[in-house]
PDB file of C-alpha atoms in Angstrom:
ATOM      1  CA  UNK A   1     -41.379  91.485-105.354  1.00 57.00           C
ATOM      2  CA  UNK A   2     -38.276  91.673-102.806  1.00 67.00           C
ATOM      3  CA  UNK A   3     -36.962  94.403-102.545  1.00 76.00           C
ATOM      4  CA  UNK A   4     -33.627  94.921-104.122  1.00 78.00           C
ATOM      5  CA  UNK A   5     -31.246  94.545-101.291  1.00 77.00           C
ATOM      6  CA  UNK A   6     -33.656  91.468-100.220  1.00 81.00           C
ATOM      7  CA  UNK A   7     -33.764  89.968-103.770  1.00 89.00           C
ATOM      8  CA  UNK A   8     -30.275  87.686-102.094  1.00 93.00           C
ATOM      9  CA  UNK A   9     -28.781  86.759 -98.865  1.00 93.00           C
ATOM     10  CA  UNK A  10     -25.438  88.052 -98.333  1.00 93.00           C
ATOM     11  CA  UNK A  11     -25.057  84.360 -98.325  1.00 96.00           C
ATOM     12  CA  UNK A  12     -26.198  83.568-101.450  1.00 96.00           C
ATOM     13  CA  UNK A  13     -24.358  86.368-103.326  1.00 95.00           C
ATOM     14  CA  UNK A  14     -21.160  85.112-101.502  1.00 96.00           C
ATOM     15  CA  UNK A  15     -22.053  82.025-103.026  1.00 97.00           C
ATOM     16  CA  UNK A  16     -22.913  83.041-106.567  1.00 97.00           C
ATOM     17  CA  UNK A  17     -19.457  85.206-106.700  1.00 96.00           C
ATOM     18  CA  UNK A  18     -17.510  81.844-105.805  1.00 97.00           C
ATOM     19  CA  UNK A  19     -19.608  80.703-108.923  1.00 97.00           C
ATOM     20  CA  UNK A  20     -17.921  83.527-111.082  1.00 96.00           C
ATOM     21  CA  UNK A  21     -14.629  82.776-109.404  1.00 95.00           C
ATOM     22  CA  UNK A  22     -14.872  78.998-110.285  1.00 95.00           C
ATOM     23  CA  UNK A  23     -16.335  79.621-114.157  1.00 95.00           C
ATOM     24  CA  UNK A  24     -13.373  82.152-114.768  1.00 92.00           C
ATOM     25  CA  UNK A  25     -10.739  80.026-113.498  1.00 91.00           C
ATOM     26  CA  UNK A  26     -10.990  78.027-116.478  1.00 92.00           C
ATOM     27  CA  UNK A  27     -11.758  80.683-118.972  1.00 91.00           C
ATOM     28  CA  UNK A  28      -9.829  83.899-120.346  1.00 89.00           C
ATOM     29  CA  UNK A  29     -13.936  85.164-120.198  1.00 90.00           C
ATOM     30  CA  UNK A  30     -15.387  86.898-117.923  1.00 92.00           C
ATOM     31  CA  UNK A  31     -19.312  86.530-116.234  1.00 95.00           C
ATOM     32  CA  UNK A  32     -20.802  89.796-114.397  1.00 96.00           C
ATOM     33  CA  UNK A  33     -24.282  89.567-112.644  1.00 97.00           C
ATOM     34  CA  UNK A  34     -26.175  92.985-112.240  1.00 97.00           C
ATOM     35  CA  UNK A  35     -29.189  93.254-111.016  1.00 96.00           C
ATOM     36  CA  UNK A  36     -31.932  96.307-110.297  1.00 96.00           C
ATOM     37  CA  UNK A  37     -35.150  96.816-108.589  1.00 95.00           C
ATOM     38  CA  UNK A  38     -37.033  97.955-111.733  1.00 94.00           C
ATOM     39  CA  UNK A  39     -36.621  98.770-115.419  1.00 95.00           C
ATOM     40  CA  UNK A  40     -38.490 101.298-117.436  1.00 94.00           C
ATOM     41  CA  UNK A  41     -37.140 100.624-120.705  1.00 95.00           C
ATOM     42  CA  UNK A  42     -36.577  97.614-123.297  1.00 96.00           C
ATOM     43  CA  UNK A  43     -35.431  95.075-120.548  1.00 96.00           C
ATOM     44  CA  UNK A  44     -32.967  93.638-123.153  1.00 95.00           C
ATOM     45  CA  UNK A  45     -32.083  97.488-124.642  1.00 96.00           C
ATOM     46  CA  UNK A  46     -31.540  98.336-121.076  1.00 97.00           C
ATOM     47  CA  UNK A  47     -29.122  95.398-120.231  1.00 97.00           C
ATOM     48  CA  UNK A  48     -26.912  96.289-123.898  1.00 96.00           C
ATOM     49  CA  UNK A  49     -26.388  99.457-121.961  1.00 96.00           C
ATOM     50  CA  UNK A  50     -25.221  97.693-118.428  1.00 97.00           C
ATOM     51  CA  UNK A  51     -22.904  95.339-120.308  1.00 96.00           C
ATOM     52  CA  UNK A  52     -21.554  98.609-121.911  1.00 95.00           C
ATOM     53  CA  UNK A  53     -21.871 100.499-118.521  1.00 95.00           C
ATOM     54  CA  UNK A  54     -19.577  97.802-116.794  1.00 94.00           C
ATOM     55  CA  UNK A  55     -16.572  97.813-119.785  1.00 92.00           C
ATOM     56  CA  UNK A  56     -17.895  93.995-120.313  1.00 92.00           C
ATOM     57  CA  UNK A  57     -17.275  94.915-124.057  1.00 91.00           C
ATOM     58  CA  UNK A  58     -13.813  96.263-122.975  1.00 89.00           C
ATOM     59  CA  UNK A  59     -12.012  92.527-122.617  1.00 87.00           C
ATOM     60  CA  UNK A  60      -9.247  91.806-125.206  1.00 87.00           C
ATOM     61  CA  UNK A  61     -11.095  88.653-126.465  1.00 90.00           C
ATOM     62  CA  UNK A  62     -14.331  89.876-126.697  1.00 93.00           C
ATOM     63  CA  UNK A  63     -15.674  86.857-124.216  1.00 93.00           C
ATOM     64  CA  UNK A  64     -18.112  89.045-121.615  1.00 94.00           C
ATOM     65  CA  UNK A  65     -21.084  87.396-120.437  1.00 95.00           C
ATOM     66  CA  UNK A  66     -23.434  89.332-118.233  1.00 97.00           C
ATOM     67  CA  UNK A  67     -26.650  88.173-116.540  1.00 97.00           C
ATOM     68  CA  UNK A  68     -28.757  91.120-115.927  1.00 97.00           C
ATOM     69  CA  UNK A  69     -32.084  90.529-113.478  1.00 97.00           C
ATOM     70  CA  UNK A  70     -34.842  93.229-113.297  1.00 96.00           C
ATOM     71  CA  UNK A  71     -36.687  92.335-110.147  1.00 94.00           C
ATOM     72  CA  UNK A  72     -39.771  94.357-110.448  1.00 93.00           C
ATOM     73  CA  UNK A  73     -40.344  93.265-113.821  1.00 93.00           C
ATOM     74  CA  UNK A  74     -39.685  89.978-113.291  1.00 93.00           C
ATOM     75  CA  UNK A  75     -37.174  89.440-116.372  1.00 95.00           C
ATOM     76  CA  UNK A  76     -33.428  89.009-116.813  1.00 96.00           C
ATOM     77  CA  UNK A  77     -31.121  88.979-119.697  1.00 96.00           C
ATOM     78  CA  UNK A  78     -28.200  86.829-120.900  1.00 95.00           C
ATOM     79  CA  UNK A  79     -25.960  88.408-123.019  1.00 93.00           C
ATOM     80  CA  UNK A  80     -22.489  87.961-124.585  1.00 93.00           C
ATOM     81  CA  UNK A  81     -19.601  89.916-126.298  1.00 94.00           C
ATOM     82  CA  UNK A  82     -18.763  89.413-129.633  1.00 93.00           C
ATOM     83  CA  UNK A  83     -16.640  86.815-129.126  1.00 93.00           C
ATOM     84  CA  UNK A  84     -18.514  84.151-127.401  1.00 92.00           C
ATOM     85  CA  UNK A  85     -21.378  85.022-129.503  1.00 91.00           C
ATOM     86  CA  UNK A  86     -19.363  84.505-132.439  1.00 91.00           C
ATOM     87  CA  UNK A  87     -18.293  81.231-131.279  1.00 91.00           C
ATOM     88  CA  UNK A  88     -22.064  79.688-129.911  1.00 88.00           C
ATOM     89  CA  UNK A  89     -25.310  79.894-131.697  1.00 79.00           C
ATOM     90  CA  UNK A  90     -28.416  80.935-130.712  1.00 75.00           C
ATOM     91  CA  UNK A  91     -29.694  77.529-128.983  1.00 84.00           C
ATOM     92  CA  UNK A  92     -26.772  77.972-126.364  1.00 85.00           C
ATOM     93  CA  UNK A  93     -28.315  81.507-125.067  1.00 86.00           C
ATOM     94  CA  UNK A  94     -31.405  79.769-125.232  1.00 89.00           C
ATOM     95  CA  UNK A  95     -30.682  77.102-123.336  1.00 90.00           C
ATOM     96  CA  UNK A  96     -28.991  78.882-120.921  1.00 92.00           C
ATOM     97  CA  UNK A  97     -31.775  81.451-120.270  1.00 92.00           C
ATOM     98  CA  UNK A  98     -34.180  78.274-120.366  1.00 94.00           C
ATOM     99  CA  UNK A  99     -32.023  76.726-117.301  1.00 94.00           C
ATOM    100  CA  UNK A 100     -32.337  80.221-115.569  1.00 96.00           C
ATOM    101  CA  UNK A 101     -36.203  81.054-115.859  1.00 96.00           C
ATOM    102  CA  UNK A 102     -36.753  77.335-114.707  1.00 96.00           C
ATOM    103  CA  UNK A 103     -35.199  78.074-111.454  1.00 96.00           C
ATOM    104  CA  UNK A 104     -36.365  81.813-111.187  1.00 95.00           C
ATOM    105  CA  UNK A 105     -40.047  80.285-111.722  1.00 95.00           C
ATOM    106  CA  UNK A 106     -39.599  78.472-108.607  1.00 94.00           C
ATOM    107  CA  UNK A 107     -38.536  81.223-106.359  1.00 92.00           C
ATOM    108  CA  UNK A 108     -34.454  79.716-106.386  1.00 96.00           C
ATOM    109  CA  UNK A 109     -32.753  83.027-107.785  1.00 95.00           C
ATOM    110  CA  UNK A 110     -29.484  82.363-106.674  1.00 97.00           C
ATOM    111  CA  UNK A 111     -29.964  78.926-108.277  1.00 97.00           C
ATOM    112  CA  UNK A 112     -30.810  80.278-111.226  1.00 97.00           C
ATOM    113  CA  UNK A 113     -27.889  82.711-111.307  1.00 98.00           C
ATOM    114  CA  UNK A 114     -25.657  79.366-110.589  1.00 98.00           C
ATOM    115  CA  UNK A 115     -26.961  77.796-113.445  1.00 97.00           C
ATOM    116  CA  UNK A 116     -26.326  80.299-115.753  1.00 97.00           C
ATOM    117  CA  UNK A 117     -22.805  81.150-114.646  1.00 97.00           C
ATOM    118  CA  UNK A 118     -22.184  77.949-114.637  1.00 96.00           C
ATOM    119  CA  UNK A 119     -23.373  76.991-118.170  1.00 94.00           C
ATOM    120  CA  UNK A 120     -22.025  80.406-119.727  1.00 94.00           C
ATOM    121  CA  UNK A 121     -18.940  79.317-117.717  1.00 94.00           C
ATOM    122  CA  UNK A 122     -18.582  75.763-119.308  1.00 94.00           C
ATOM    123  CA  UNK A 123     -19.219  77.669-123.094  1.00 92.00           C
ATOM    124  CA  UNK A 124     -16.214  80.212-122.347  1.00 92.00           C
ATOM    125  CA  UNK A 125     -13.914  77.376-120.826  1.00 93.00           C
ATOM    126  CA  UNK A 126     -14.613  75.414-124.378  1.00 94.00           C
ATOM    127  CA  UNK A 127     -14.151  78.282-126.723  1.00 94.00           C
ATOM    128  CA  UNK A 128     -11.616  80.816-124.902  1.00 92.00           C
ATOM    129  CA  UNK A 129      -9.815  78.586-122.072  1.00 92.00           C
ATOM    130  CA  UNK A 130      -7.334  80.041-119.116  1.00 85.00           C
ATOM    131  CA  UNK A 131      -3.924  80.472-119.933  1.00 80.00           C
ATOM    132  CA  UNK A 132      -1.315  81.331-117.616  1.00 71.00           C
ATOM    133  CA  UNK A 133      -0.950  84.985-118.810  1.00 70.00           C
ATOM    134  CA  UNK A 134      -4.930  85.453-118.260  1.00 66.00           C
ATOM    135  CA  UNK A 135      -5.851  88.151-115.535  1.00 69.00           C
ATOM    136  CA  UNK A 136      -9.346  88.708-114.068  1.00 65.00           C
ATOM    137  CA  UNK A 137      -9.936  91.574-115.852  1.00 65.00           C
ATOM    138  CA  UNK A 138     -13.316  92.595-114.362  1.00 68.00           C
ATOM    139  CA  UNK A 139     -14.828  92.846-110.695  1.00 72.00           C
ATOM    140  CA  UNK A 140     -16.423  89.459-109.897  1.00 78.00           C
ATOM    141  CA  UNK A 141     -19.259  91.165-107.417  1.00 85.00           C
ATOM    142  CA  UNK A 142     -22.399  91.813-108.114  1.00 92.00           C
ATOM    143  CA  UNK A 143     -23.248  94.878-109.449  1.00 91.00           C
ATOM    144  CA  UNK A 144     -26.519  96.839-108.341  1.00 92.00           C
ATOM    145  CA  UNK A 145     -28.406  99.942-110.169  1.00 87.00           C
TER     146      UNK A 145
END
């Protein structure tokens, strides 16, 4: 596997932060990618403790969705705050990881990290949508461990 720093372009993570730009301008939510060369652990334990790690459980509304990619391993997790995962079932987190692993099986990460923001995105924007008193309350980059 890539290494960690080769995993994306500078391009392409450009391109997936205008992604998070564009799903949160229509959402009170917030999206976080993070991604890390390896993980020794419980991939899914493991990305509990990055959504923790990054305050994603520290928005007034509950609505954090993080996308966490272990390269080595070859496995991400989607996961969501109480709030959005109060609001969807299940099938939604399926179907988004389904979108995501299609892409990632292919070799088009950023794709796949496109399609996720984008449908976790569409989710937030039904169930939590911008108002005018909303503020980006966490860092749109990409976080790496």
């Amino acid at each position: 596997m890539p290494n960690i720093e080769q995993f994306l372009t500078e391009k392409e993570e450009a391109e997936i932060v205008e992604a998070i730009r564009i799903a949160e301008g229509k959402t009170s939510g917030e999206i976080r990618v993070h991604i890390e060369q390896q993980c020794d652990i419980d991939t899914y334990e493991h990305a509990l403790e990055v959504f923790h790690f990054l305050k994603m459980d520290n928005t007034q509304q509950r609505n954090g969705v993080l996308i966490y990619v272990a390269v080595d391993n070859k496995a991400f997790v989607i996961c969501g705050d109480q709030g959005i995962n109060n609001s969807v079932g299940p099938d939604f987190w399926n179907s988004t990881r389904d979108k995501i692993a299609a892409q990632f099986k292919s070799g088009h990460f950023k794709q796949g990290l496109i399609d996720g923001i984008t449908e976790a995105g569409q989710a937030l924007a039904t169930y939590f949508p911008w108002d005018h008193n909303d503020k980006n309350e966490l860092d749109n980059s990409i976080s790496k461990g």
